[in-house]
Amino acid sequence: MLPKNSNDLVSQWQAHAPVFAALGDVTRLALVAKLSGGPPRSIAQLTEAQVGFAESEESRLTRQAITKHLRVLERAKIVRCVRRGRESLFEFDPKPMEELHTYLELVSKQWDQALDRLKAFVEE
Amino acid sequence: MLPKNSNDLVSQWQAHAPVFAALGDVTRLALVAKLSGGPPRSIAQLTEAQVGFAESEESRLTRQAITKHLRVLERAKIVRCVRRGRESLFEFDPKPMEELHTYLELVSKQWDQALDRLKAFVEE
DNA sequence: CTAATATGCAACCAAGAGGTTGCTTATGAG
DNA sequence: CTCATAAGCAACCTCTTGGTTGCATATTAG
């Protein structure tokens, strides 16, 4: 897709793809929104907090389903987990999403520059 | 996860999750990088352009695989497709990624505010 | 007009994702 | 100390994803 010497770009894609993928699910977006808005929370609390989000009791996910999603976010380093007694507490880490933010700005700039080149070309 | 009256937040998640998911793959990130850096390109061109990205001839994806990825990006509205003669040309649309950018800023701000509340609380 | 090129489509396959259930272990509240 | 709570783990199931192959159709270059 790009010359081989753009290895830093390739390694950016390899770093960002898992973070994008981790955010590519409504449940995980909801978990991230919850955790980024306050203190660390346990699995039980996050499972309980579906009240209000899920339309009915039947559409709530089990604790194990929430745990699976939290592990996906943990692997993408969007959250970190600390065990305290019988509770696993999950805390938001803004860094990976800040890096996505930066990456999206880079793509946007690249597009703007491509448009500028096209415009300049058309006006020749 | 949040009170039921935050339906606009829920609809944001439902809108953004597919875009994040579409970007959650190295091949699709490479395609987006390529398309955001220049003019519309055909499937054949994008398939050919793997030279340099893929380490070897053996690791290149088939045209059908590239097409599948482009359809994923098309469904997320990151690219749009125009048929010209025998060619399907794909063009970058910056809007969905700009919306992700805005969303990431919102999450970051939410986190900063949560930290401020914690700090204020600790200093009481 | 013909051959080359570009693409669409479907079928196939293996792996992974997302969810549940059942059970066990560890911790803490009372 | 006991019971409630929190969590871990594995197995299972269905669906989706990501890739390939084979073949057909449409368009265009020569």
Short mmCIF file of C-alpha atoms (C1' of nucleotides) in Angstrom, two decimals:
data_model
loop_
_atom_site.label_atom_id
_atom_site.label_comp_id
_atom_site.label_asym_id
_atom_site.label_seq_id
_atom_site.Cartn_x
_atom_site.Cartn_y
_atom_site.Cartn_z
CA MET A 1 0.00 0.00 0.00
CA LEU A 2 2.99 2.26 0.71
CA PRO A 3 6.71 1.98 0.09
CA LYS A 4 8.51 -0.41 2.32
CA ASN A 5 10.47 2.29 4.08
CA SER A 6 7.30 3.53 5.71
CA ASN A 7 7.74 0.97 8.43
CA ASP A 8 6.81 3.50 11.06
CA LEU A 9 3.41 3.86 9.36
CA VAL A 10 2.97 0.11 9.23
CA SER A 11 3.86 -0.18 12.89
CA GLN A 12 1.35 2.58 13.64
CA TRP A 13 -1.34 0.57 11.89
CA GLN A 14 -0.34 -2.51 13.82
CA ALA A 15 -0.52 -0.55 17.05
CA HIS A 16 -3.78 1.22 16.31
CA ALA A 17 -5.81 -1.54 14.68
CA PRO A 18 -6.35 -3.46 17.96
CA VAL A 19 -7.41 -0.27 19.73
CA PHE A 20 -9.89 0.60 16.99
CA ALA A 21 -11.14 -3.00 17.06
CA ALA A 22 -11.56 -2.90 20.82
CA LEU A 23 -13.79 0.15 20.45
CA GLY A 24 -15.76 -1.43 17.63
CA ASP A 25 -18.53 -2.71 19.85
CA VAL A 26 -21.42 -0.85 21.46
CA THR A 27 -21.02 -2.62 24.79
CA ARG A 28 -17.34 -1.76 25.00
CA LEU A 29 -18.01 1.86 24.06
CA ALA A 30 -20.52 2.00 26.89
CA LEU A 31 -18.00 0.48 29.32
CA VAL A 32 -15.34 2.97 28.26
CA ALA A 33 -17.77 5.86 28.62
CA LYS A 34 -18.63 4.68 32.12
CA LEU A 35 -15.05 4.20 33.21
CA SER A 36 -13.79 7.45 31.68
CA GLY A 37 -16.43 9.38 33.60
CA GLY A 38 -15.45 8.40 37.11
CA PRO A 39 -13.50 6.22 39.51
CA PRO A 40 -12.46 2.61 38.93
CA ARG A 41 -15.30 0.11 39.05
CA SER A 42 -15.65 -3.57 39.66
CA ILE A 43 -17.09 -6.15 37.30
CA ALA A 44 -20.14 -6.49 39.51
CA GLN A 45 -20.70 -2.74 39.46
CA LEU A 46 -20.31 -2.55 35.70
CA THR A 47 -22.65 -5.48 35.25
CA GLU A 48 -25.19 -3.83 37.54
CA ALA A 49 -24.80 -0.49 35.77
CA GLN A 50 -26.45 -1.85 32.64
CA VAL A 51 -29.71 -0.80 34.24
CA GLY A 52 -30.85 2.13 32.20
CA PHE A 53 -28.78 1.21 29.23
CA ALA A 54 -30.39 -2.10 28.46
CA GLU A 55 -34.06 -1.61 27.66
CA SER A 56 -35.16 -4.55 29.72
CA GLU A 57 -33.94 -7.10 32.21
CA GLU A 58 -33.79 -9.65 29.42
CA SER A 59 -31.33 -7.67 27.34
CA ARG A 60 -28.72 -7.36 30.10
CA LEU A 61 -25.51 -9.23 29.55
CA THR A 62 -24.15 -11.69 32.12
CA ARG A 63 -21.17 -10.87 34.34
CA GLN A 64 -19.05 -13.23 32.25
CA ALA A 65 -19.96 -11.38 29.05
CA ILE A 66 -19.01 -8.05 30.66
CA THR A 67 -15.78 -9.66 31.84
CA LYS A 68 -14.97 -10.78 28.31
CA HIS A 69 -15.44 -7.25 27.01
CA LEU A 70 -13.29 -5.83 29.80
CA ARG A 71 -10.53 -8.27 28.86
CA VAL A 72 -10.68 -7.04 25.28
CA LEU A 73 -10.32 -3.46 26.51
CA GLU A 74 -7.52 -4.54 28.85
CA ARG A 75 -5.59 -6.18 26.00
CA ALA A 76 -5.90 -2.92 24.04
CA LYS A 77 -4.64 -1.11 27.19
CA ILE A 78 -7.71 1.12 27.23
CA VAL A 79 -8.39 -0.05 30.78
CA ARG A 80 -6.19 -1.52 33.45
CA CYS A 81 -7.27 -3.97 36.09
CA VAL A 82 -6.30 -4.08 39.77
CA ARG A 83 -7.40 -6.82 42.14
CA ARG A 84 -8.50 -5.59 45.57
CA GLY A 85 -9.71 -8.34 47.84
CA ARG A 86 -12.44 -10.20 46.03
CA GLU A 87 -12.95 -7.38 43.53
CA SER A 88 -11.24 -6.68 40.23
CA LEU A 89 -11.32 -2.93 39.67
CA PHE A 90 -11.04 -1.49 36.19
CA GLU A 91 -9.66 1.95 35.56
CA PHE A 92 -9.61 3.99 32.36
CA ASP A 93 -6.28 4.77 30.69
CA PRO A 94 -6.62 7.68 28.24
CA LYS A 95 -3.35 7.13 26.42
CA PRO A 96 -4.40 4.67 23.69
CA MET A 97 -7.39 6.78 22.76
CA GLU A 98 -5.23 9.91 22.71
CA GLU A 99 -2.97 8.12 20.27
CA LEU A 100 -5.98 7.28 18.10
CA HIS A 101 -6.94 10.93 18.29
CA THR A 102 -3.49 11.91 17.03
CA TYR A 103 -3.64 9.31 14.30
CA LEU A 104 -7.02 10.55 13.09
CA GLU A 105 -5.60 14.07 12.92
CA LEU A 106 -2.75 12.77 10.78
CA VAL A 107 -5.14 11.10 8.36
CA SER A 108 -7.26 14.22 8.18
CA LYS A 109 -4.20 16.35 7.42
CA GLN A 110 -3.11 13.88 4.77
CA TRP A 111 -6.52 14.17 3.13
CA ASP A 112 -6.44 17.96 3.26
CA GLN A 113 -3.03 17.93 1.61
CA ALA A 114 -4.26 15.56 -1.08
CA LEU A 115 -7.17 17.90 -1.77
CA ASP A 116 -4.79 20.86 -1.94
CA ARG A 117 -2.64 19.01 -4.49
CA LEU A 118 -5.70 18.19 -6.55
CA LYS A 119 -6.91 21.77 -6.39
CA ALA A 120 -3.50 23.10 -7.40
CA PHE A 121 -3.40 20.62 -10.24
CA VAL A 122 -6.84 21.56 -11.53
CA GLU A 123 -5.94 25.24 -11.44
CA GLU A 124 -2.80 24.81 -13.49
CA MET B 1 -24.25 1.84 31.92
CA LEU B 2 -25.84 5.30 31.86
CA PRO B 3 -29.32 6.61 32.62
CA LYS B 4 -31.91 5.90 30.01
CA ASN B 5 -32.31 9.53 29.07
CA SER B 6 -28.84 9.53 27.56
CA ASN B 7 -30.25 8.14 24.36
CA ASP B 8 -28.14 10.51 22.35
CA LEU B 9 -25.06 8.88 23.92
CA VAL B 10 -26.36 5.42 23.10
CA SER B 11 -27.05 6.45 19.54
CA GLN B 12 -23.54 7.87 19.35
CA TRP B 13 -22.14 4.52 20.40
CA GLN B 14 -24.31 2.78 17.85
CA ALA B 15 -23.09 5.17 15.18
CA HIS B 16 -19.42 5.04 16.15
CA ALA B 17 -18.94 1.36 16.95
CA PRO B 18 -19.13 0.24 13.29
CA VAL B 19 -16.65 2.93 12.27
CA PHE B 20 -14.20 1.90 14.99
CA ALA B 21 -14.70 -1.74 13.99
CA ALA B 22 -14.08 -0.95 10.34
CA LEU B 23 -10.73 0.57 11.30
CA GLY B 24 -9.84 -2.35 13.53
CA ASP B 25 -7.84 -4.18 10.91
CA VAL B 26 -4.34 -3.49 9.64
CA THR B 27 -5.29 -4.03 6.01
CA ARG B 28 -8.18 -1.59 6.22
CA LEU B 29 -6.00 1.01 7.96
CA ALA B 30 -3.54 0.67 5.11
CA LEU B 31 -6.33 1.08 2.55
CA VAL B 32 -7.63 4.16 4.30
CA ALA B 33 -4.14 5.63 4.50
CA LYS B 34 -3.71 5.06 0.79
CA LEU B 35 -7.08 6.51 -0.18
CA SER B 36 -6.80 9.52 2.13
CA GLY B 37 -3.46 10.43 0.58
CA GLY B 38 -4.58 10.85 -3.01
CA PRO B 39 -7.16 10.45 -5.73
CA PRO B 40 -9.77 7.66 -5.98
CA ARG B 41 -8.38 4.27 -6.86
CA SER B 42 -9.68 1.09 -8.35
CA ILE B 43 -9.71 -2.35 -6.75
CA ALA B 44 -7.04 -3.50 -9.15
CA GLN B 45 -4.82 -0.55 -8.24
CA LEU B 46 -5.30 -1.08 -4.53
CA THR B 47 -4.57 -4.78 -4.94
CA GLU B 48 -1.44 -3.96 -6.91
CA ALA B 49 -0.37 -1.32 -4.39
CA GLN B 50 0.29 -3.96 -1.78
CA VAL B 51 3.75 -4.18 -3.29
CA GLY B 52 5.99 -2.62 -0.74
CA PHE B 53 3.59 -3.16 2.09
CA ALA B 54 3.45 -6.91 1.98
CA GLU B 55 6.87 -8.34 2.69
CA SER B 56 6.67 -10.87 -0.08
CA GLU B 57 4.62 -11.94 -3.02
CA GLU B 58 3.16 -14.74 -0.92
CA SER B 59 1.74 -12.43 1.69
CA ARG B 60 -0.32 -10.36 -0.73
CA LEU B 61 -4.05 -10.65 -0.45
CA THR B 62 -6.23 -11.53 -3.42
CA ARG B 63 -8.35 -8.95 -5.20
CA GLN B 64 -11.45 -10.52 -3.60
CA ALA B 65 -9.97 -10.09 -0.13
CA ILE B 66 -9.21 -6.42 -0.85
CA THR B 67 -12.75 -6.06 -2.19
CA LYS B 68 -14.17 -7.49 1.03
CA HIS B 69 -12.22 -4.97 3.09
CA LEU B 70 -13.35 -2.12 0.84
CA ARG B 71 -16.97 -3.19 1.34
CA VAL B 72 -16.47 -3.06 5.09
CA LEU B 73 -15.10 0.48 4.77
CA GLU B 74 -17.95 1.37 2.42
CA ARG B 75 -20.57 0.13 4.91
CA ALA B 76 -18.94 2.35 7.55
CA LYS B 77 -19.07 5.21 5.01
CA ILE B 78 -15.32 5.77 5.30
CA VAL B 79 -15.05 5.28 1.55
CA ARG B 80 -17.53 5.65 -1.23
CA CYS B 81 -17.53 3.69 -4.45
CA VAL B 82 -18.23 4.90 -7.98
CA ARG B 83 -18.37 2.60 -10.98
CA ARG B 84 -16.66 3.94 -14.10
CA GLY B 85 -16.72 1.57 -17.04
CA ARG B 86 -15.25 -1.69 -15.87
CA GLU B 87 -13.59 -0.06 -12.83
CA SER B 88 -14.97 0.54 -9.35
CA LEU B 89 -13.23 3.58 -7.94
CA PHE B 90 -13.01 4.14 -4.19
CA GLU B 91 -12.73 7.56 -2.68
CA PHE B 92 -12.03 8.59 0.90
CA ASP B 93 -14.77 10.36 2.89
CA PRO B 94 -13.29 12.13 5.94
CA LYS B 95 -16.55 12.69 7.78
CA PRO B 96 -16.88 9.46 9.77
CA MET B 97 -13.32 9.70 11.00
CA GLU B 98 -13.82 13.36 11.91
CA GLU B 99 -16.78 12.26 13.98
CA LEU B 100 -14.62 9.66 15.70
CA HIS B 101 -12.09 12.41 16.34
CA THR B 102 -14.80 14.53 17.98
CA TYR B 103 -15.97 11.57 20.02
CA LEU B 104 -12.48 10.82 21.28
CA GLU B 105 -12.17 14.45 22.36
CA LEU B 106 -15.40 14.13 24.30
CA VAL B 107 -14.18 11.02 26.11
CA SER B 108 -10.88 12.72 26.90
CA LYS B 109 -12.69 15.76 28.30
CA GLN B 110 -14.94 13.50 30.36
CA TRP B 111 -11.88 11.82 31.82
CA ASP B 112 -10.21 15.15 32.59
CA GLN B 113 -13.35 16.29 34.38
CA ALA B 114 -13.48 13.07 36.37
CA LEU B 115 -9.87 13.59 37.41
CA ASP B 116 -10.66 17.19 38.40
CA ARG B 117 -13.57 15.99 40.55
CA LEU B 118 -11.32 13.42 42.18
CA LYS B 119 -8.62 15.98 42.81
CA ALA B 120 -11.11 18.46 44.26
CA PHE B 121 -12.49 15.71 46.46
CA VAL B 122 -9.08 14.68 47.74
CA GLU B 123 -8.20 18.26 48.55
CA GLU B 124 -11.32 18.88 50.62
"C1'" DC C 1 -13.47 -8.14 -33.43
"C1'" DT C 2 -10.69 -10.34 -30.00
"C1'" DA C 3 -8.04 -10.77 -26.09
"C1'" DA C 4 -6.89 -8.62 -21.93
"C1'" DT C 5 -8.42 -6.50 -17.93
"C1'" DA C 6 -11.59 -5.43 -14.15
"C1'" DT C 7 -15.04 -6.84 -11.33
"C1'" DG C 8 -18.92 -9.45 -9.17
"C1'" DC C 9 -20.55 -13.47 -7.02
"C1'" DA C 10 -20.89 -17.67 -4.53
"C1'" DA C 11 -19.11 -21.40 -2.13
"C1'" DC C 12 -15.89 -23.07 0.98
"C1'" DC C 13 -12.92 -23.21 5.13
"C1'" DA C 14 -10.83 -22.14 9.54
"C1'" DA C 15 -10.61 -19.12 13.20
"C1'" DG C 16 -12.49 -15.88 16.17
"C1'" DA C 17 -16.17 -13.22 18.50
"C1'" DG C 18 -19.85 -12.78 21.62
"C1'" DG C 19 -22.90 -14.71 24.58
"C1'" DT C 20 -24.61 -18.29 28.13
"C1'" DT C 21 -24.39 -21.94 31.59
"C1'" DG C 22 -22.39 -24.45 35.28
"C1'" DC C 23 -19.18 -24.85 38.67
"C1'" DT C 24 -15.36 -23.63 41.77
"C1'" DT C 25 -12.56 -20.65 44.68
"C1'" DA C 26 -11.54 -16.49 47.31
"C1'" DT C 27 -12.89 -12.62 50.08
"C1'" DG C 28 -15.58 -10.00 53.22
"C1'" DA C 29 -19.88 -8.57 55.78
"C1'" DG C 30 -22.45 -9.66 59.59
"C1'" DC D 1 -17.77 -18.87 61.68
"C1'" DT D 2 -21.10 -18.71 58.04
"C1'" DC D 3 -23.30 -16.97 54.29
"C1'" DA D 4 -23.28 -13.68 50.70
"C1'" DT D 5 -20.72 -11.67 47.23
"C1'" DA D 6 -17.20 -11.34 43.60
"C1'" DA D 7 -14.74 -13.40 40.32
"C1'" DG D 8 -12.29 -17.05 37.47
"C1'" DC D 9 -12.55 -20.75 34.31
"C1'" DA D 10 -14.04 -23.89 30.84
"C1'" DA D 11 -17.19 -25.72 27.73
"C1'" DC D 12 -20.61 -24.94 24.53
"C1'" DC D 13 -23.14 -22.69 20.77
"C1'" DT D 14 -24.14 -19.57 16.97
"C1'" DC D 15 -22.71 -16.19 14.06
"C1'" DT D 16 -19.25 -13.42 11.87
"C1'" DT D 17 -14.88 -12.58 9.88
"C1'" DG D 18 -11.16 -13.02 6.74
"C1'" DG D 19 -9.16 -15.35 3.22
"C1'" DT D 20 -9.11 -18.35 -1.13
"C1'" DT D 21 -10.77 -20.55 -5.39
"C1'" DG D 22 -13.52 -20.94 -9.41
"C1'" DC D 23 -16.32 -19.03 -12.66
"C1'" DA D 24 -19.10 -15.60 -15.14
"C1'" DT D 25 -19.94 -10.95 -17.03
"C1'" DA D 26 -18.76 -6.34 -18.63
"C1'" DT D 27 -15.60 -3.09 -20.47
"C1'" DT D 28 -11.69 -1.50 -23.00
"C1'" DA D 29 -7.22 -1.60 -25.52
"C1'" DG D 30 -5.21 -2.85 -29.60
#
